[in-house]
One Martini backbone bead per residue (centre of mass of N, CA, C, O) as a GRO file, in nm:
protein
  345
    1UNK     BB    1  -3.192  -9.004  -3.442
    2UNK     BB    2  -3.035  -8.977  -3.177
    3UNK     BB    3  -2.765  -9.073  -3.294
    4UNK     BB    4  -2.730  -8.847  -3.503
    5UNK     BB    5  -2.734  -8.613  -3.299
    6UNK     BB    6  -2.488  -8.700  -3.137
    7UNK     BB    7  -2.289  -8.696  -3.379
    8UNK     BB    8  -2.333  -8.395  -3.446
    9UNK     BB    9  -2.248  -8.281  -3.170
   10UNK     BB   10  -1.960  -8.397  -3.172
   11UNK     BB   11  -1.867  -8.247  -3.429
   12UNK     BB   12  -1.909  -7.961  -3.318
   13UNK     BB   13  -1.714  -7.989  -3.082
   14UNK     BB   14  -1.463  -8.047  -3.248
   15UNK     BB   15  -1.467  -7.789  -3.417
   16UNK     BB   16  -1.453  -7.594  -3.179
   17UNK     BB   17  -1.182  -7.691  -3.073
   18UNK     BB   18  -1.020  -7.636  -3.331
   19UNK     BB   19  -1.074  -7.332  -3.342
   20UNK     BB   20  -0.955  -7.261  -3.066
   21UNK     BB   21  -0.671  -7.375  -3.122
   22UNK     BB   22  -0.610  -7.197  -3.367
   23UNK     BB   23  -0.629  -6.928  -3.218
   24UNK     BB   24  -0.414  -6.989  -3.004
   25UNK     BB   25  -0.180  -7.050  -3.197
   26UNK     BB   26  -0.182  -6.779  -3.343
   27UNK     BB   27  -0.144  -6.601  -3.095
   28UNK     BB   28   0.119  -6.734  -3.004
   29UNK     BB   29   0.279  -6.669  -3.263
   30UNK     BB   30   0.258  -6.362  -3.246
   31UNK     BB   31   0.386  -6.333  -2.967
   32UNK     BB   32   0.656  -6.472  -3.037
   33UNK     BB   33   0.736  -6.279  -3.261
   34UNK     BB   34   0.748  -6.027  -3.078
   35UNK     BB   35   0.953  -6.140  -2.876
   36UNK     BB   36   1.181  -6.194  -3.076
   37UNK     BB   37   1.203  -5.903  -3.177
   38UNK     BB   38   1.262  -5.775  -2.901
   39UNK     BB   39   1.512  -5.945  -2.838
   40UNK     BB   40   1.672  -5.851  -3.085
   41UNK     BB   41   1.676  -5.551  -3.007
   42UNK     BB   42   1.826  -5.587  -2.736
   43UNK     BB   43   2.073  -5.720  -2.858
   44UNK     BB   44   2.158  -5.493  -3.049
   45UNK     BB   45   2.185  -5.276  -2.831
   46UNK     BB   46   2.404  -5.420  -2.663
   47UNK     BB   47   2.610  -5.451  -2.893
   48UNK     BB   48   2.635  -5.152  -2.974
   49UNK     BB   49   2.732  -5.054  -2.701
   50UNK     BB   50   3.000  -5.218  -2.694
   51UNK     BB   51   3.112  -5.103  -2.959
   52UNK     BB   52   3.116  -4.805  -2.874
   53UNK     BB   53   3.307  -4.851  -2.634
   54UNK     BB   54   3.540  -4.949  -2.811
   55UNK     BB   55   3.569  -4.688  -2.973
   56UNK     BB   56   3.629  -4.512  -2.729
   57UNK     BB   57   3.892  -4.660  -2.653
   58UNK     BB   58   4.043  -4.602  -2.916
   59UNK     BB   59   4.037  -4.294  -2.891
   60UNK     BB   60   4.196  -4.280  -2.621
   61UNK     BB   61   4.457  -4.391  -2.732
   62UNK     BB   62   4.510  -4.153  -2.919
   63UNK     BB   63   4.491  -3.922  -2.701
   64UNK     BB   64   4.729  -4.069  -2.505
   65UNK     BB   65   4.952  -4.003  -2.669
   66UNK     BB   66   5.279  -3.932  -2.701
   67UNK     BB   67   5.424  -3.694  -2.884
   68UNK     BB   68   5.191  -3.524  -3.028
   69UNK     BB   69   5.005  -3.388  -3.300
   70UNK     BB   70   4.775  -3.171  -3.446
   71UNK     BB   71   4.556  -3.259  -3.711
   72UNK     BB   72   4.388  -3.117  -4.010
   73UNK     BB   73   4.117  -3.064  -4.216
   74UNK     BB   74   3.862  -2.907  -4.407
   75UNK     BB   75   3.636  -3.113  -4.251
   76UNK     BB   76   3.735  -3.152  -3.929
   77UNK     BB   77   3.944  -3.367  -3.915
   78UNK     BB   78   4.116  -3.523  -3.646
   79UNK     BB   79   4.471  -3.579  -3.556
   80UNK     BB   80   4.711  -3.789  -3.389
   81UNK     BB   81   5.061  -3.725  -3.447
   82UNK     BB   82   5.361  -3.721  -3.523
   83UNK     BB   83   5.583  -3.615  -3.695
   84UNK     BB   84   5.601  -3.492  -4.016
   85UNK     BB   85   5.725  -3.754  -4.148
   86UNK     BB   86   5.481  -3.951  -4.009
   87UNK     BB   87   5.191  -3.835  -4.042
   88UNK     BB   88   5.072  -3.947  -4.305
   89UNK     BB   89   5.084  -4.252  -4.234
   90UNK     BB   90   4.927  -4.233  -3.967
   91UNK     BB   91   4.665  -4.115  -4.081
   92UNK     BB   92   4.600  -4.345  -4.272
   93UNK     BB   93   4.570  -4.557  -4.047
   94UNK     BB   94   4.346  -4.409  -3.888
   95UNK     BB   95   4.135  -4.408  -4.113
   96UNK     BB   96   4.103  -4.715  -4.128
   97UNK     BB   97   4.022  -4.756  -3.832
   98UNK     BB   98   3.769  -4.555  -3.828
   99UNK     BB   99   3.580  -4.698  -4.037
  100UNK     BB  100   3.610  -5.002  -3.904
  101UNK     BB  101   3.618  -5.236  -3.650
  102UNK     BB  102   3.618  -5.569  -3.626
  103UNK     BB  103   3.375  -5.708  -3.384
  104UNK     BB  104   3.267  -5.968  -3.471
  105UNK     BB  105   2.958  -5.864  -3.610
  106UNK     BB  106   3.083  -5.578  -3.582
  107UNK     BB  107   3.135  -5.216  -3.563
  108UNK     BB  108   3.402  -4.981  -3.485
  109UNK     BB  109   3.378  -4.619  -3.468
  110UNK     BB  110   3.550  -4.293  -3.524
  111UNK     BB  111   3.564  -3.931  -3.441
  112UNK     BB  112   3.748  -3.628  -3.481
  113UNK     BB  113   3.647  -3.287  -3.414
  114UNK     BB  114   3.722  -2.976  -3.578
  115UNK     BB  115   3.614  -2.626  -3.477
  116UNK     BB  116   3.757  -2.329  -3.570
  117UNK     BB  117   3.475  -2.145  -3.655
  118UNK     BB  118   3.337  -2.124  -3.398
  119UNK     BB  119   3.069  -1.959  -3.218
  120UNK     BB  120   3.019  -1.814  -2.909
  121UNK     BB  121   2.734  -1.668  -2.794
  122UNK     BB  122   2.858  -1.583  -2.502
  123UNK     BB  123   3.124  -1.419  -2.661
  124UNK     BB  124   2.964  -1.211  -2.815
  125UNK     BB  125   2.953  -0.910  -2.917
  126UNK     BB  126   2.767  -0.652  -3.018
  127UNK     BB  127   2.904  -0.608  -3.296
  128UNK     BB  128   2.908  -0.913  -3.372
  129UNK     BB  129   2.602  -0.952  -3.372
  130UNK     BB  130   2.540  -0.768  -3.607
  131UNK     BB  131   2.712  -0.927  -3.818
  132UNK     BB  132   2.579  -1.204  -3.780
  133UNK     BB  133   2.288  -1.122  -3.864
  134UNK     BB  134   2.373  -1.033  -4.143
  135UNK     BB  135   2.501  -1.304  -4.244
  136UNK     BB  136   2.291  -1.536  -4.140
  137UNK     BB  137   1.989  -1.348  -4.175
  138UNK     BB  138   1.967  -1.082  -4.347
  139UNK     BB  139   1.999  -0.834  -4.136
  140UNK     BB  140   1.965  -0.516  -4.130
  141UNK     BB  141   2.014  -0.218  -4.037
  142UNK     BB  142   1.820  -0.149  -3.736
  143UNK     BB  143   1.568  -0.184  -3.509
  144UNK     BB  144   1.548  -0.495  -3.526
  145UNK     BB  145   1.846  -0.556  -3.465
  146UNK     BB  146   1.867  -0.401  -3.201
  147UNK     BB  147   1.655  -0.573  -3.048
  148UNK     BB  148   1.799  -0.845  -3.065
  149UNK     BB  149   2.063  -0.773  -2.925
  150UNK     BB  150   1.943  -0.661  -2.659
  151UNK     BB  151   1.782  -0.915  -2.583
  152UNK     BB  152   2.022  -1.104  -2.554
  153UNK     BB  153   2.187  -0.940  -2.345
  154UNK     BB  154   1.957  -0.943  -2.130
  155UNK     BB  155   1.944  -1.257  -2.100
  156UNK     BB  156   2.277  -1.294  -2.019
  157UNK     BB  157   2.286  -1.113  -1.805
  158UNK     BB  158   2.297  -1.023  -1.440
  159UNK     BB  159   2.077  -0.816  -1.478
  160UNK     BB  160   1.764  -0.586  -1.472
  161UNK     BB  161   1.857  -0.402  -1.710
  162UNK     BB  162   1.724  -0.220  -1.966
  163UNK     BB  163   1.766  -0.173  -2.271
  164UNK     BB  164   1.663   0.026  -2.521
  165UNK     BB  165   1.574  -0.264  -2.698
  166UNK     BB  166   1.497  -0.453  -2.477
  167UNK     BB  167   1.447  -0.733  -2.228
  168UNK     BB  168   1.286  -0.811  -1.925
  169UNK     BB  169   1.096  -0.923  -1.678
  170UNK     BB  170   0.839  -0.749  -1.732
  171UNK     BB  171   0.802  -0.833  -2.026
  172UNK     BB  172   0.783  -1.151  -1.990
  173UNK     BB  173   0.529  -1.145  -1.802
  174UNK     BB  174   0.333  -1.043  -2.052
  175UNK     BB  175   0.341  -1.296  -2.179
  176UNK     BB  176   0.203  -1.571  -2.398
  177UNK     BB  177   0.357  -1.716  -2.210
  178UNK     BB  178   0.524  -1.672  -1.942
  179UNK     BB  179   0.872  -1.578  -1.848
  180UNK     BB  180   1.195  -1.612  -1.760
  181UNK     BB  181   1.487  -1.465  -1.705
  182UNK     BB  182   1.804  -1.585  -1.687
  183UNK     BB  183   2.075  -1.424  -1.644
  184UNK     BB  184   2.254  -1.615  -1.839
  185UNK     BB  185   2.404  -1.827  -2.006
  186UNK     BB  186   2.384  -2.041  -2.241
  187UNK     BB  187   2.314  -2.403  -2.260
  188UNK     BB  188   2.194  -2.377  -2.556
  189UNK     BB  189   2.108  -2.307  -2.872
  190UNK     BB  190   1.788  -2.333  -2.838
  191UNK     BB  191   1.752  -2.109  -2.615
  192UNK     BB  192   1.728  -1.860  -2.809
  193UNK     BB  193   1.409  -1.900  -2.853
  194UNK     BB  194   1.340  -1.743  -2.575
  195UNK     BB  195   1.418  -1.498  -2.712
  196UNK     BB  196   1.301  -1.216  -2.809
  197UNK     BB  197   1.265  -1.257  -3.177
  198UNK     BB  198   1.357  -1.541  -3.199
  199UNK     BB  199   1.374  -1.793  -3.456
  200UNK     BB  200   1.391  -2.083  -3.628
  201UNK     BB  201   1.475  -1.948  -3.895
  202UNK     BB  202   1.729  -1.812  -3.773
  203UNK     BB  203   1.870  -2.067  -3.659
  204UNK     BB  204   1.828  -2.275  -3.927
  205UNK     BB  205   1.776  -2.123  -4.216
  206UNK     BB  206   1.511  -2.162  -4.393
  207UNK     BB  207   1.506  -1.840  -4.520
  208UNK     BB  208   1.850  -1.870  -4.548
  209UNK     BB  209   2.033  -1.935  -4.786
  210UNK     BB  210   2.322  -2.057  -4.875
  211UNK     BB  211   2.611  -1.852  -4.972
  212UNK     BB  212   2.817  -1.646  -5.190
  213UNK     BB  213   2.951  -1.330  -5.068
  214UNK     BB  214   3.221  -1.152  -5.082
  215UNK     BB  215   3.385  -1.427  -5.020
  216UNK     BB  216   3.145  -1.534  -4.836
  217UNK     BB  217   2.956  -1.677  -4.601
  218UNK     BB  218   2.597  -1.681  -4.646
  219UNK     BB  219   2.378  -1.771  -4.438
  220UNK     BB  220   2.202  -2.057  -4.270
  221UNK     BB  221   2.212  -1.948  -3.996
  222UNK     BB  222   2.327  -1.955  -3.671
  223UNK     BB  223   2.413  -2.254  -3.626
  224UNK     BB  224   2.644  -2.267  -3.830
  225UNK     BB  225   2.828  -2.063  -3.656
  226UNK     BB  226   2.827  -2.216  -3.386
  227UNK     BB  227   2.959  -2.481  -3.501
  228UNK     BB  228   3.115  -2.472  -3.777
  229UNK     BB  229   3.245  -2.410  -4.072
  230UNK     BB  230   3.518  -2.545  -4.294
  231UNK     BB  231   3.520  -2.343  -4.498
  232UNK     BB  232   3.679  -2.080  -4.643
  233UNK     BB  233   3.432  -1.888  -4.637
  234UNK     BB  234   3.388  -1.919  -4.327
  235UNK     BB  235   3.649  -1.789  -4.242
  236UNK     BB  236   3.582  -1.513  -4.365
  237UNK     BB  237   3.320  -1.467  -4.203
  238UNK     BB  238   3.446  -1.473  -3.922
  239UNK     BB  239   3.637  -1.236  -3.963
  240UNK     BB  240   3.412  -1.032  -4.008
  241UNK     BB  241   3.259  -1.071  -3.740
  242UNK     BB  242   3.511  -1.018  -3.547
  243UNK     BB  243   3.678  -0.774  -3.730
  244UNK     BB  244   3.537  -0.632  -3.990
  245UNK     BB  245   3.663  -0.795  -4.244
  246UNK     BB  246   3.674  -0.779  -4.582
  247UNK     BB  247   3.751  -0.975  -4.828
  248UNK     BB  248   3.936  -0.897  -5.118
  249UNK     BB  249   3.942  -1.213  -5.183
  250UNK     BB  250   3.943  -1.518  -5.275
  251UNK     BB  251   3.998  -1.805  -5.144
  252UNK     BB  252   4.241  -2.038  -5.145
  253UNK     BB  253   4.306  -2.338  -5.254
  254UNK     BB  254   4.425  -2.623  -5.142
  255UNK     BB  255   4.642  -2.856  -5.162
  256UNK     BB  256   4.604  -3.193  -5.136
  257UNK     BB  257   4.892  -3.238  -5.008
  258UNK     BB  258   4.772  -3.023  -4.767
  259UNK     BB  259   4.520  -3.142  -4.605
  260UNK     BB  260   4.721  -3.189  -4.367
  261UNK     BB  261   4.739  -2.983  -4.080
  262UNK     BB  262   4.893  -2.818  -3.847
  263UNK     BB  263   4.794  -2.725  -3.525
  264UNK     BB  264   4.927  -2.471  -3.356
  265UNK     BB  265   4.651  -2.413  -3.195
  266UNK     BB  266   4.482  -2.552  -2.967
  267UNK     BB  267   4.175  -2.613  -2.901
  268UNK     BB  268   3.942  -2.607  -2.651
  269UNK     BB  269   3.772  -2.803  -2.847
  270UNK     BB  270   3.655  -3.137  -2.896
  271UNK     BB  271   3.505  -3.400  -3.092
  272UNK     BB  272   3.347  -3.718  -3.015
  273UNK     BB  273   3.258  -4.004  -3.230
  274UNK     BB  274   3.113  -4.302  -3.113
  275UNK     BB  275   3.044  -4.623  -3.283
  276UNK     BB  276   2.796  -4.894  -3.305
  277UNK     BB  277   2.746  -5.172  -3.546
  278UNK     BB  278   2.534  -5.391  -3.751
  279UNK     BB  279   2.541  -5.509  -4.045
  280UNK     BB  280   2.356  -5.578  -4.310
  281UNK     BB  281   2.283  -5.842  -4.514
  282UNK     BB  282   2.282  -5.846  -4.848
  283UNK     BB  283   2.067  -5.993  -5.085
  284UNK     BB  284   2.207  -6.131  -5.366
  285UNK     BB  285   2.147  -6.216  -5.664
  286UNK     BB  286   2.310  -6.370  -5.909
  287UNK     BB  287   2.209  -6.193  -6.143
  288UNK     BB  288   2.260  -5.917  -6.012
  289UNK     BB  289   2.562  -5.954  -5.972
  290UNK     BB  290   2.640  -6.007  -6.271
  291UNK     BB  291   2.522  -5.746  -6.386
  292UNK     BB  292   2.699  -5.553  -6.221
  293UNK     BB  293   2.968  -5.656  -6.332
  294UNK     BB  294   2.912  -5.616  -6.638
  295UNK     BB  295   2.830  -5.293  -6.584
  296UNK     BB  296   3.021  -5.165  -6.373
  297UNK     BB  297   2.876  -5.179  -6.091
  298UNK     BB  298   2.792  -5.073  -5.772
  299UNK     BB  299   2.717  -5.199  -5.491
  300UNK     BB  300   2.556  -5.155  -5.226
  301UNK     BB  301   2.587  -5.073  -4.918
  302UNK     BB  302   2.566  -5.172  -4.621
  303UNK     BB  303   2.339  -5.177  -4.378
  304UNK     BB  304   2.177  -5.070  -4.070
  305UNK     BB  305   1.957  -5.106  -3.816
  306UNK     BB  306   2.153  -4.993  -3.583
  307UNK     BB  307   2.290  -4.747  -3.341
  308UNK     BB  308   2.556  -4.643  -3.123
  309UNK     BB  309   2.608  -4.313  -2.980
  310UNK     BB  310   2.894  -4.122  -2.876
  311UNK     BB  311   2.905  -3.795  -2.738
  312UNK     BB  312   3.201  -3.586  -2.710
  313UNK     BB  313   3.342  -3.334  -2.509
  314UNK     BB  314   3.657  -3.180  -2.535
  315UNK     BB  315   3.905  -3.051  -2.310
  316UNK     BB  316   4.158  -2.841  -2.252
  317UNK     BB  317   4.437  -2.978  -2.039
  318UNK     BB  318   4.751  -2.948  -2.024
  319UNK     BB  319   4.792  -3.041  -2.338
  320UNK     BB  320   4.518  -3.204  -2.297
  321UNK     BB  321   4.238  -3.422  -2.322
  322UNK     BB  322   3.917  -3.398  -2.166
  323UNK     BB  323   3.623  -3.471  -2.035
  324UNK     BB  324   3.335  -3.250  -2.044
  325UNK     BB  325   3.113  -3.412  -2.222
  326UNK     BB  326   2.832  -3.660  -2.230
  327UNK     BB  327   2.641  -3.850  -2.484
  328UNK     BB  328   2.431  -4.106  -2.471
  329UNK     BB  329   2.284  -4.200  -2.739
  330UNK     BB  330   2.283  -4.017  -2.976
  331UNK     BB  331   2.134  -3.834  -3.199
  332UNK     BB  332   2.141  -3.769  -3.531
  333UNK     BB  333   2.089  -3.463  -3.520
  334UNK     BB  334   2.315  -3.392  -3.323
  335UNK     BB  335   2.548  -3.502  -3.494
  336UNK     BB  336   2.500  -3.327  -3.745
  337UNK     BB  337   2.558  -3.059  -3.602
  338UNK     BB  338   2.852  -3.124  -3.534
  339UNK     BB  339   2.941  -3.190  -3.824
  340UNK     BB  340   2.782  -3.014  -3.992
  341UNK     BB  341   2.834  -2.798  -4.276
  342UNK     BB  342   2.853  -2.826  -4.597
  343UNK     BB  343   2.910  -2.680  -4.884
  344UNK     BB  344   2.707  -2.636  -5.125
  345UNK     BB  345   2.676  -2.653  -5.475
   0.00000   0.00000   0.00000
């Protein structure tokens, strides 16, 4: 009996050891899997960073070319090319380069963005603010619009004198929570939400759908006009906001053969978006591939796990562009705002 008890105790001890080892091995495997995944993420991040830097270098090569002119299309894409006779072929080559240059396992791509219709909120006059609120936010003339315009001007001016319908230091101190009046130009578009009366709906246009009225772009919120829509209707809307002129007829669509036009007066700012990413290889089964070929269907484009984006604002200085501001690893939302809004169908 004692012998059997000892044998049973030994078996229990062996089983206990096996269970403990199994738990340890499983835990170790889970930890290793997490470590490998984290290491892969750091590797992708470092690789994307170097690819984005390479794209940035390619863009600077284009910007630093001598004896070039600035060309742009209706979608805001800007290109630096030589004389008119060579511009079309040069732009086509640049378009292929910008789509993605293969470097190792990844791709480096960039865009230069021209925003000719953007409105600087810090440089808009009182009358222009009234027309902008009318066009962008559907706010008719009246006390509400007067209060918004005066509140904005009080926020950005350098004094503490309250306009007839405005708000200065004493007013903001009574708010819950209280806040200081900046009395200086806006530093970002979102800062306008600190001005009394302005709402996210007004800035982003959630309750003001974009549409075309009187041959102009109407609605869409203030941000659309701050960033600059490149549609022909947006050009007409900007002219109305700045000059008070309602377009007499619908803007004419340009011939596709003239889609790249020389920019006669170089803008004060251009935007550069340089990005690097490693596309994921999509695993297509043989049957799926053959079915797609037989049905004349296009297989989906490869996706990417992550990407590194460098957003640069370029300022004109002595007939060439220099870096004015740079945002490393810019968020997708920020980039979308700079790329702005195409006119919806």
